[in-house]
PDB file of C-alpha atoms and ligand atoms in Angstrom:
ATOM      1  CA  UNK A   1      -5.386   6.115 -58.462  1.00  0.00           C
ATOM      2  CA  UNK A   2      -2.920   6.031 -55.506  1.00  0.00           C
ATOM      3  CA  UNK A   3      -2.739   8.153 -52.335  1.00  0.00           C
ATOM      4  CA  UNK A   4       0.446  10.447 -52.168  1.00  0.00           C
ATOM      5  CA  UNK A   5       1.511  11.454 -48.665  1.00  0.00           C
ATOM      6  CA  UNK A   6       1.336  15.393 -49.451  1.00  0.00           C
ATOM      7  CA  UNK A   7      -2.596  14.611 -50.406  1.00  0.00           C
ATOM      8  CA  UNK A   8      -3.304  13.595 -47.147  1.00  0.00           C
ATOM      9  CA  UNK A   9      -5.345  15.559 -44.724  1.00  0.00           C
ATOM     10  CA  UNK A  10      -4.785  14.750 -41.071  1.00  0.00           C
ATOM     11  CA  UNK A  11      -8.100  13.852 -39.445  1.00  0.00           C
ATOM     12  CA  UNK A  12      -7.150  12.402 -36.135  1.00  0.00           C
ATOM     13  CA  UNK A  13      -3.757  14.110 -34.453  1.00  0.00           C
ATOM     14  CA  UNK A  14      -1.011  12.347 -32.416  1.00  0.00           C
ATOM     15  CA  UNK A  15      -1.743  14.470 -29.588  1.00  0.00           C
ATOM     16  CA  UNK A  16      -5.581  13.447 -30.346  1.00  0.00           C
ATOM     17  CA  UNK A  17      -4.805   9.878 -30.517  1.00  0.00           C
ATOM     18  CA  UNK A  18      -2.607   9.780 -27.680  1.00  0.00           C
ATOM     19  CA  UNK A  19      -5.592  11.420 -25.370  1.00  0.00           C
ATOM     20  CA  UNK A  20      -8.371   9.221 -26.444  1.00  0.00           C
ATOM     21  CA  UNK A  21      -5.669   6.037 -25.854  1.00  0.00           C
ATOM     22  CA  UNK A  22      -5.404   7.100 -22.200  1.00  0.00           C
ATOM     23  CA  UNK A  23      -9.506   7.832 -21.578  1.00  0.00           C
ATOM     24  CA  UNK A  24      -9.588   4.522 -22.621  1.00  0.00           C
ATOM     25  CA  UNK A  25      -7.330   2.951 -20.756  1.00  0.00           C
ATOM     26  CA  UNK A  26      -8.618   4.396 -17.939  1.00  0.00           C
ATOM     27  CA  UNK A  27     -12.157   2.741 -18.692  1.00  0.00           C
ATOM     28  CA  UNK A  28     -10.145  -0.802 -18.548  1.00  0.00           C
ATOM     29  CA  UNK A  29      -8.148  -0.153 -15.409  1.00  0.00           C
ATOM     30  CA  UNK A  30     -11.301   0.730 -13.900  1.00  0.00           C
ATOM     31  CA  UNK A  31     -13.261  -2.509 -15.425  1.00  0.00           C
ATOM     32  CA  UNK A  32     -10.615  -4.805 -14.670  1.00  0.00           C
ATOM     33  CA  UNK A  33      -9.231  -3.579 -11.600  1.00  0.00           C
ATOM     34  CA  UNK A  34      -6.192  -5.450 -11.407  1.00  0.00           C
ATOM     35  CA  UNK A  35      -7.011  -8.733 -13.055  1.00  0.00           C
ATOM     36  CA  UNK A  36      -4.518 -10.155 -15.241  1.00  0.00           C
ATOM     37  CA  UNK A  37      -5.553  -9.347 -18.696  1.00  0.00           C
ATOM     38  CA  UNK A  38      -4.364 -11.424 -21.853  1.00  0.00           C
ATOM     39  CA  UNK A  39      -4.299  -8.344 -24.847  1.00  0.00           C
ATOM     40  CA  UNK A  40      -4.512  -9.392 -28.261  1.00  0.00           C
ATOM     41  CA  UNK A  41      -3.191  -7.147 -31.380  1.00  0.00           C
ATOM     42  CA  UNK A  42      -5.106  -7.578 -34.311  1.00  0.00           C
ATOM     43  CA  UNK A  43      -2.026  -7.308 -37.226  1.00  0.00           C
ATOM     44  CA  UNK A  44      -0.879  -5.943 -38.534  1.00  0.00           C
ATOM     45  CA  UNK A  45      -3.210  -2.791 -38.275  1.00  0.00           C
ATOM     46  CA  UNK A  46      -3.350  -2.505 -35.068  1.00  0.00           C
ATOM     47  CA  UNK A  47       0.068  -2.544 -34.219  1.00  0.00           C
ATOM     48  CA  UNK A  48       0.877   1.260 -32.899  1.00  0.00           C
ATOM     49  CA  UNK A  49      -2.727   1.435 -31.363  1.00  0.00           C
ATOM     50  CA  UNK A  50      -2.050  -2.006 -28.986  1.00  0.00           C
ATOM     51  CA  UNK A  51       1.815  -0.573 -27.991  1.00  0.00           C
ATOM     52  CA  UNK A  52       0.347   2.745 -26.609  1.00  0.00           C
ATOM     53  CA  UNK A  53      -2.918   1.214 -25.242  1.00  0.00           C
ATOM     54  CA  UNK A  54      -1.282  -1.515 -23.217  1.00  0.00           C
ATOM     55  CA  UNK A  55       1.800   1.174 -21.683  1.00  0.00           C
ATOM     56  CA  UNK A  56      -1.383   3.127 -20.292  1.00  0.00           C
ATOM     57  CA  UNK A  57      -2.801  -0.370 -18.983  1.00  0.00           C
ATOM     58  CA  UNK A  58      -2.102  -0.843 -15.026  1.00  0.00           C
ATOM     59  CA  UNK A  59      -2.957  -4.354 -14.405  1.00  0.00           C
ATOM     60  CA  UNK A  60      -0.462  -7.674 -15.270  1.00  0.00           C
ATOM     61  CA  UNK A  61      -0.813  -8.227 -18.670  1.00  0.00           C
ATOM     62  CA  UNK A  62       0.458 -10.504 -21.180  1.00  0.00           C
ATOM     63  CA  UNK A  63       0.706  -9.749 -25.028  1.00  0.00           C
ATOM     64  CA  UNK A  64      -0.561 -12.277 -27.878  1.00  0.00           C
ATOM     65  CA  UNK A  65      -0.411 -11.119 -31.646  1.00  0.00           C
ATOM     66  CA  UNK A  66      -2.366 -12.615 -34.453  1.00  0.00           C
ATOM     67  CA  UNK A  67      -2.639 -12.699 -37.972  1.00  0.00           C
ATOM     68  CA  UNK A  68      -5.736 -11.714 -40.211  1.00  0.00           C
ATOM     69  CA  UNK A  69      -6.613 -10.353 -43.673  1.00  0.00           C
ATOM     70  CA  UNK A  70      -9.770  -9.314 -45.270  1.00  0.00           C
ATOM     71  CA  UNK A  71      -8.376  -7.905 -48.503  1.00  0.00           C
ATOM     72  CA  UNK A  72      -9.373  -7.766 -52.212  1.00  0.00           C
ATOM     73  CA  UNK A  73      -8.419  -5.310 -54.751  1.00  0.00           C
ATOM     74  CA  UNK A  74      -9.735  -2.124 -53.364  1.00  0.00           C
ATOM     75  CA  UNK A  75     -10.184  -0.108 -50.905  1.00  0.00           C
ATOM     76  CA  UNK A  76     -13.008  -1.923 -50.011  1.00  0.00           C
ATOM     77  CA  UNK A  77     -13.308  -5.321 -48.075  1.00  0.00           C
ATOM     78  CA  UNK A  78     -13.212  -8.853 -49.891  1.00  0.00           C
ATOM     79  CA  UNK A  79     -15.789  -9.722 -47.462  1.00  0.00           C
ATOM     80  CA  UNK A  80     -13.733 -13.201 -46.680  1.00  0.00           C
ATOM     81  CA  UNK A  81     -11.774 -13.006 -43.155  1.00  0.00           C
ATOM     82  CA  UNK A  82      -8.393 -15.347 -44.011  1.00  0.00           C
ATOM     83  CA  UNK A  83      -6.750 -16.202 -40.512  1.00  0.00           C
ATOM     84  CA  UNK A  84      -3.279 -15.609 -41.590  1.00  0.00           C
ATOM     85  CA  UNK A  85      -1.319 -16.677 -38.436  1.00  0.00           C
ATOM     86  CA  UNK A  86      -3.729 -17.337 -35.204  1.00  0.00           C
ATOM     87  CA  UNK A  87      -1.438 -19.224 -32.319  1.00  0.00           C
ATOM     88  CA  UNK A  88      -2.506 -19.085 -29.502  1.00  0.00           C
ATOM     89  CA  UNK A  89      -2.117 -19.929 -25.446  1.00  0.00           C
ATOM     90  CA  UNK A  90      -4.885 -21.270 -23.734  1.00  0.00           C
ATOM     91  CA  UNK A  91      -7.398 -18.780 -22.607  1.00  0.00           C
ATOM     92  CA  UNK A  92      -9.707 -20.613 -21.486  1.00  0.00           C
ATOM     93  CA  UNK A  93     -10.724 -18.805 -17.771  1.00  0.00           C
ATOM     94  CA  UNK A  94      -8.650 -15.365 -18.843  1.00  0.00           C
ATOM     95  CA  UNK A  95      -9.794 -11.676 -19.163  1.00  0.00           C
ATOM     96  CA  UNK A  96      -9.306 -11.431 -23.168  1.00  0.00           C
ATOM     97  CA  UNK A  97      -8.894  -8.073 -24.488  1.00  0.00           C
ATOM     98  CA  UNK A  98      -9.059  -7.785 -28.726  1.00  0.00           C
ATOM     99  CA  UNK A  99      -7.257  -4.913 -30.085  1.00  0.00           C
ATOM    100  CA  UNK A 100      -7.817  -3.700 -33.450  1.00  0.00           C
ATOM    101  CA  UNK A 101      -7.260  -0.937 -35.572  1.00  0.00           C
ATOM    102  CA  UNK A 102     -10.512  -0.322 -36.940  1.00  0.00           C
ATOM    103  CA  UNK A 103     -14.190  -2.020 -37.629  1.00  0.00           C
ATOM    104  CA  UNK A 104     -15.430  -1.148 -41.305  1.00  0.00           C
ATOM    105  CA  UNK A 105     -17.723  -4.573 -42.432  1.00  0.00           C
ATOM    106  CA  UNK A 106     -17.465  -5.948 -39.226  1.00  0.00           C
ATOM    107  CA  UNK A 107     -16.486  -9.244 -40.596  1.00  0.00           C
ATOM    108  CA  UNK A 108     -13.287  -9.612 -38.970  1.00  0.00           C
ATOM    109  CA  UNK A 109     -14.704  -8.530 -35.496  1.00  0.00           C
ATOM    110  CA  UNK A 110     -17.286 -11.216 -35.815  1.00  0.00           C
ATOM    111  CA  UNK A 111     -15.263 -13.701 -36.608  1.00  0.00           C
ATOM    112  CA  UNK A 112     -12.767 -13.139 -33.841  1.00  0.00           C
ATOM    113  CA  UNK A 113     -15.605 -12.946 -31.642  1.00  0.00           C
ATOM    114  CA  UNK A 114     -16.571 -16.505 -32.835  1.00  0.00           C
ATOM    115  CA  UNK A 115     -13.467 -17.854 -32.743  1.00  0.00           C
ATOM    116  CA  UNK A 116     -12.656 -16.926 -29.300  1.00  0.00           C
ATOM    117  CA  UNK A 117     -16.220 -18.294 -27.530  1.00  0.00           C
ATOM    118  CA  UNK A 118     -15.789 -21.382 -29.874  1.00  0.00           C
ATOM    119  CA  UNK A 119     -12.333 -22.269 -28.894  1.00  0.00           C
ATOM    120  CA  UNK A 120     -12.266 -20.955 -25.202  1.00  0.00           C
ATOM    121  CA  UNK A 121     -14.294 -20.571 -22.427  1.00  0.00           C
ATOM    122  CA  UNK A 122     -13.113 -16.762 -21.485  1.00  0.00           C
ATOM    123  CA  UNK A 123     -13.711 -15.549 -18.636  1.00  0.00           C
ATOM    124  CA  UNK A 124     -14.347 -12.217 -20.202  1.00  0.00           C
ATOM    125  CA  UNK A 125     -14.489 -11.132 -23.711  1.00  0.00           C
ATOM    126  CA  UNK A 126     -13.882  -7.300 -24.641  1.00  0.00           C
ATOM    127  CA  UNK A 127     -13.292  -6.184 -28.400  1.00  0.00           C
ATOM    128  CA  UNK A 128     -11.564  -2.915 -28.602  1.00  0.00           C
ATOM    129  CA  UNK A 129     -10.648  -0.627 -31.819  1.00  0.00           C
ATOM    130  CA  UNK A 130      -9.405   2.580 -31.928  1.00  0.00           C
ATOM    131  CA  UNK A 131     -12.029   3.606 -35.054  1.00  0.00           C
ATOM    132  CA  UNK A 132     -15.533   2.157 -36.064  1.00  0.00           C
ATOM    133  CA  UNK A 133     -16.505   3.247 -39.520  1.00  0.00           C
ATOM    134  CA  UNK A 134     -20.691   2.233 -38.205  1.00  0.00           C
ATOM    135  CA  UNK A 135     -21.709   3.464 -41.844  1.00  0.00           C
ATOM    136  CA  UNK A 136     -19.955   0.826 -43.193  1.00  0.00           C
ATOM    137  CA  UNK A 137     -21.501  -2.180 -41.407  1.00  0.00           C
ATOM    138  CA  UNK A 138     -22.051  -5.565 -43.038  1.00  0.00           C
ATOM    139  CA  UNK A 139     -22.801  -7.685 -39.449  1.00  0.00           C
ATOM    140  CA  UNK A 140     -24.298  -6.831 -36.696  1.00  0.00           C
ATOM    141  CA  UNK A 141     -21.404  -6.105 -34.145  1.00  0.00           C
ATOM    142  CA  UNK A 142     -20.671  -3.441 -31.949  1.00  0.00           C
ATOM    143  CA  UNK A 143     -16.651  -3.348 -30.495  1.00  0.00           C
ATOM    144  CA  UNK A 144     -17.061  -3.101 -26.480  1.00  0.00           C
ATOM    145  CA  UNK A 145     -14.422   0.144 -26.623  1.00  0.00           C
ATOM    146  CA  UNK A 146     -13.760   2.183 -29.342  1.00  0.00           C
ATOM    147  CA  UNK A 147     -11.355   5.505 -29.978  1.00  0.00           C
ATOM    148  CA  UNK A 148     -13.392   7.365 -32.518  1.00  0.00           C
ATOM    149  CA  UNK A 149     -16.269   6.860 -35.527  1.00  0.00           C
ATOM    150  CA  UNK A 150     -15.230   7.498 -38.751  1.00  0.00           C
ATOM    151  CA  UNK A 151     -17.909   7.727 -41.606  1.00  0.00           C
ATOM    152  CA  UNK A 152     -17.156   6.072 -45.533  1.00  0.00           C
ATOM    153  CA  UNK A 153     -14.093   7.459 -45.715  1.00  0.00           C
ATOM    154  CA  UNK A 154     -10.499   5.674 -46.522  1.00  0.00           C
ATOM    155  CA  UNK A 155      -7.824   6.012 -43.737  1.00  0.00           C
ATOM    156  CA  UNK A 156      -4.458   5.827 -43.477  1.00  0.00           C
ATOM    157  CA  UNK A 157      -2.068   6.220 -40.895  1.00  0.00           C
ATOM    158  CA  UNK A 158      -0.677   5.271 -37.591  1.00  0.00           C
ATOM    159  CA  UNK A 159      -0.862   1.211 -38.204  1.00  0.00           C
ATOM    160  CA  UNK A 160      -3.799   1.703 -41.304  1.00  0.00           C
ATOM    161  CA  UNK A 161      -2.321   0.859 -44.569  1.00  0.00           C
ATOM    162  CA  UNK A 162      -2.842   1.777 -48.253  1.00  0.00           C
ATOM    163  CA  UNK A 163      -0.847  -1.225 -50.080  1.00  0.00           C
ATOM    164  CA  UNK A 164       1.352  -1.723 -47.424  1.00  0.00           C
ATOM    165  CA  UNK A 165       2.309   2.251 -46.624  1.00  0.00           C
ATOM    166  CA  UNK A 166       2.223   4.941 -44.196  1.00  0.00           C
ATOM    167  CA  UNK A 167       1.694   2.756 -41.012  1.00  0.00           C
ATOM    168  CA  UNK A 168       4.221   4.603 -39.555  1.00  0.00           C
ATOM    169  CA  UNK A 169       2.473   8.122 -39.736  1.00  0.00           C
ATOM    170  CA  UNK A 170       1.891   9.685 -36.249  1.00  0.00           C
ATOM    171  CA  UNK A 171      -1.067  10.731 -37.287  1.00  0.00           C
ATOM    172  CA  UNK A 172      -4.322   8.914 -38.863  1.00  0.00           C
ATOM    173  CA  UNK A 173      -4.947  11.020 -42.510  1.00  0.00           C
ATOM    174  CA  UNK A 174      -7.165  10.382 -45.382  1.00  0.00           C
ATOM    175  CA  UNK A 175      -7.734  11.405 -48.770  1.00  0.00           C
ATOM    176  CA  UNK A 176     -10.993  13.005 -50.089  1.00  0.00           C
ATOM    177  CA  UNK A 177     -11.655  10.741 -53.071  1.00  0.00           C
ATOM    178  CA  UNK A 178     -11.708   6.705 -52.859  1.00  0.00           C
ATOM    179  CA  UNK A 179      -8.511   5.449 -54.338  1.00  0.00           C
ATOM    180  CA  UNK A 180      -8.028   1.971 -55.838  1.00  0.00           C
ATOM    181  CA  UNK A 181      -5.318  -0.532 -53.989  1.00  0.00           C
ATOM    182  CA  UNK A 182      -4.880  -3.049 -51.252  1.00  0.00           C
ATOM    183  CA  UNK A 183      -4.962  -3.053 -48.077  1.00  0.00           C
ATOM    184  CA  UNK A 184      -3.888  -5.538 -45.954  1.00  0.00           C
ATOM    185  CA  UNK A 185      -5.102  -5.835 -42.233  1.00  0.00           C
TER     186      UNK A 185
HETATM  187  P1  IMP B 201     -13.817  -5.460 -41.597  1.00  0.00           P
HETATM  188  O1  IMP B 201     -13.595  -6.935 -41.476  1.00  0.00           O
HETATM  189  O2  IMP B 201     -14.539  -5.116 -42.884  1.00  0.00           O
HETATM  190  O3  IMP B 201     -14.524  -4.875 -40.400  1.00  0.00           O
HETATM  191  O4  IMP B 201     -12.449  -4.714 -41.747  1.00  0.00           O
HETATM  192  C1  IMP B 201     -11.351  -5.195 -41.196  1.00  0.00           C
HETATM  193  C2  IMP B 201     -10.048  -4.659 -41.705  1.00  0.00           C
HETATM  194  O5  IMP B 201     -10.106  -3.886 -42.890  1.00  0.00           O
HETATM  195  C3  IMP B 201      -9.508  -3.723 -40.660  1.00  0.00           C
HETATM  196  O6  IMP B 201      -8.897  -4.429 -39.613  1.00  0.00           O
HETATM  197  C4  IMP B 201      -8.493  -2.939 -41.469  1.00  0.00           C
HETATM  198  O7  IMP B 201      -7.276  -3.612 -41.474  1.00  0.00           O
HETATM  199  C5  IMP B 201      -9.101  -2.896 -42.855  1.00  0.00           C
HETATM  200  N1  IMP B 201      -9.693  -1.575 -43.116  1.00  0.00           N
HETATM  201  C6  IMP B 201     -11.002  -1.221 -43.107  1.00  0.00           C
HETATM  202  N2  IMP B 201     -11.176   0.087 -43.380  1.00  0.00           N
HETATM  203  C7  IMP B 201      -9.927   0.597 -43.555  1.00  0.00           C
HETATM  204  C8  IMP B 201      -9.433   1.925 -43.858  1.00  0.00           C
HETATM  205  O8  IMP B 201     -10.161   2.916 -44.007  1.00  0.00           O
HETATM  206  N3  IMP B 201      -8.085   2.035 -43.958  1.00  0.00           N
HETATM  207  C9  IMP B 201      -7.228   0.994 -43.811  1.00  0.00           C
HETATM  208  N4  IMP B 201      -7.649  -0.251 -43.521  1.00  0.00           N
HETATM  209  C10 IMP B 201      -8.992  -0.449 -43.390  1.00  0.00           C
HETATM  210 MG1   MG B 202      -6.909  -4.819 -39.193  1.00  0.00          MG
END
């Protein structure tokens, strides 16, 4: 099975997503009042997400981007977190701010969580997606901000992939039944 873009319902609206990006970035102006903040996009997922959270962000920021994948063969997650491409500055002492698309398993939140407080000594540590599928939970993690819950349902859209397409979508859509294919962080 494969999702066709004229299948796709639209669950969450630009106009939506745009509004809930701003409530939250007024939560983080108003937790980090004006300390520098070093923002890290989770890709390549969370792409569209980090570009309109961080223009609504007040403080001095700087932008890292890093590279993960927890893919199989489905629509479902391997349940192995591959780091892909993870270079990074030193952040030990910084206000680090993860961005990410969504939290399904939880794997990759956890292990970004891990890798951060192994590797650094941050001076804060927020994770941040714009959805959290709770239903779907493998480990026990919670992201600090989040946009909106979704329940067991596949999503595309607006950075989320299905095999690589419709990341570009204004919009985040789904499709009633599961479909089988990749998707790739
Ligand atoms: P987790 O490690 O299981 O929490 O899932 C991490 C990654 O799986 C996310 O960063 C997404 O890239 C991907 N993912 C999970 N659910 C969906 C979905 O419904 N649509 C597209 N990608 C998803
Ligand atoms: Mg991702």
């Amino acid at each position: 099975m494969e999702i066709k873009i004229e299948d796709l319902k639209v669950l969450f609206s630009e106009e939506q997503l745009q509004t809930r990006i701003k409530e939250l970035a007024d939560e983080m102006n108003k937790f980090y009042n004006g300390e520098e903040v070093i923002a890290i996009c989770v890709l390549k997922g969370a792409v569209m997400f980090a570009v309109d959270l961080v223009k609504n962000l007040d403080m001095p920021l700087k932008m890292e981007f890093i590279r993960l994948s927890s893919y199989g063969s489905s629509t479902t997650t391997s349940g192995k977190v591959n780091a892909v491409d993870i270079q990074l500055p030193d952040l030990n002492d910084k206000n680090v701010l993860i961005i990410e698309d969504i939290v399904d398993t939880g794997l990759t939140a956890k292990f970004l969580i891990d890798f951060m407080h192994c590797n650094f000594h941050v001076k804060s540590l927020k994770f941040c997606s714009l959805l959290d599928k709770k239903i779907t939970r493998k480990v026990d993690v919670e992201p600090d901000y989040y946009g909106f819950e979704v329940d067991d349902k596949f999503v595309v859209g607006y950075g989320l992939d299905y095999d690589g397409l419709y990341r570009n979508l204004r919009y985040i859509g789904y499709k009633g039944s599961s479909p089988d294919g990749d998707y790739q962080g």
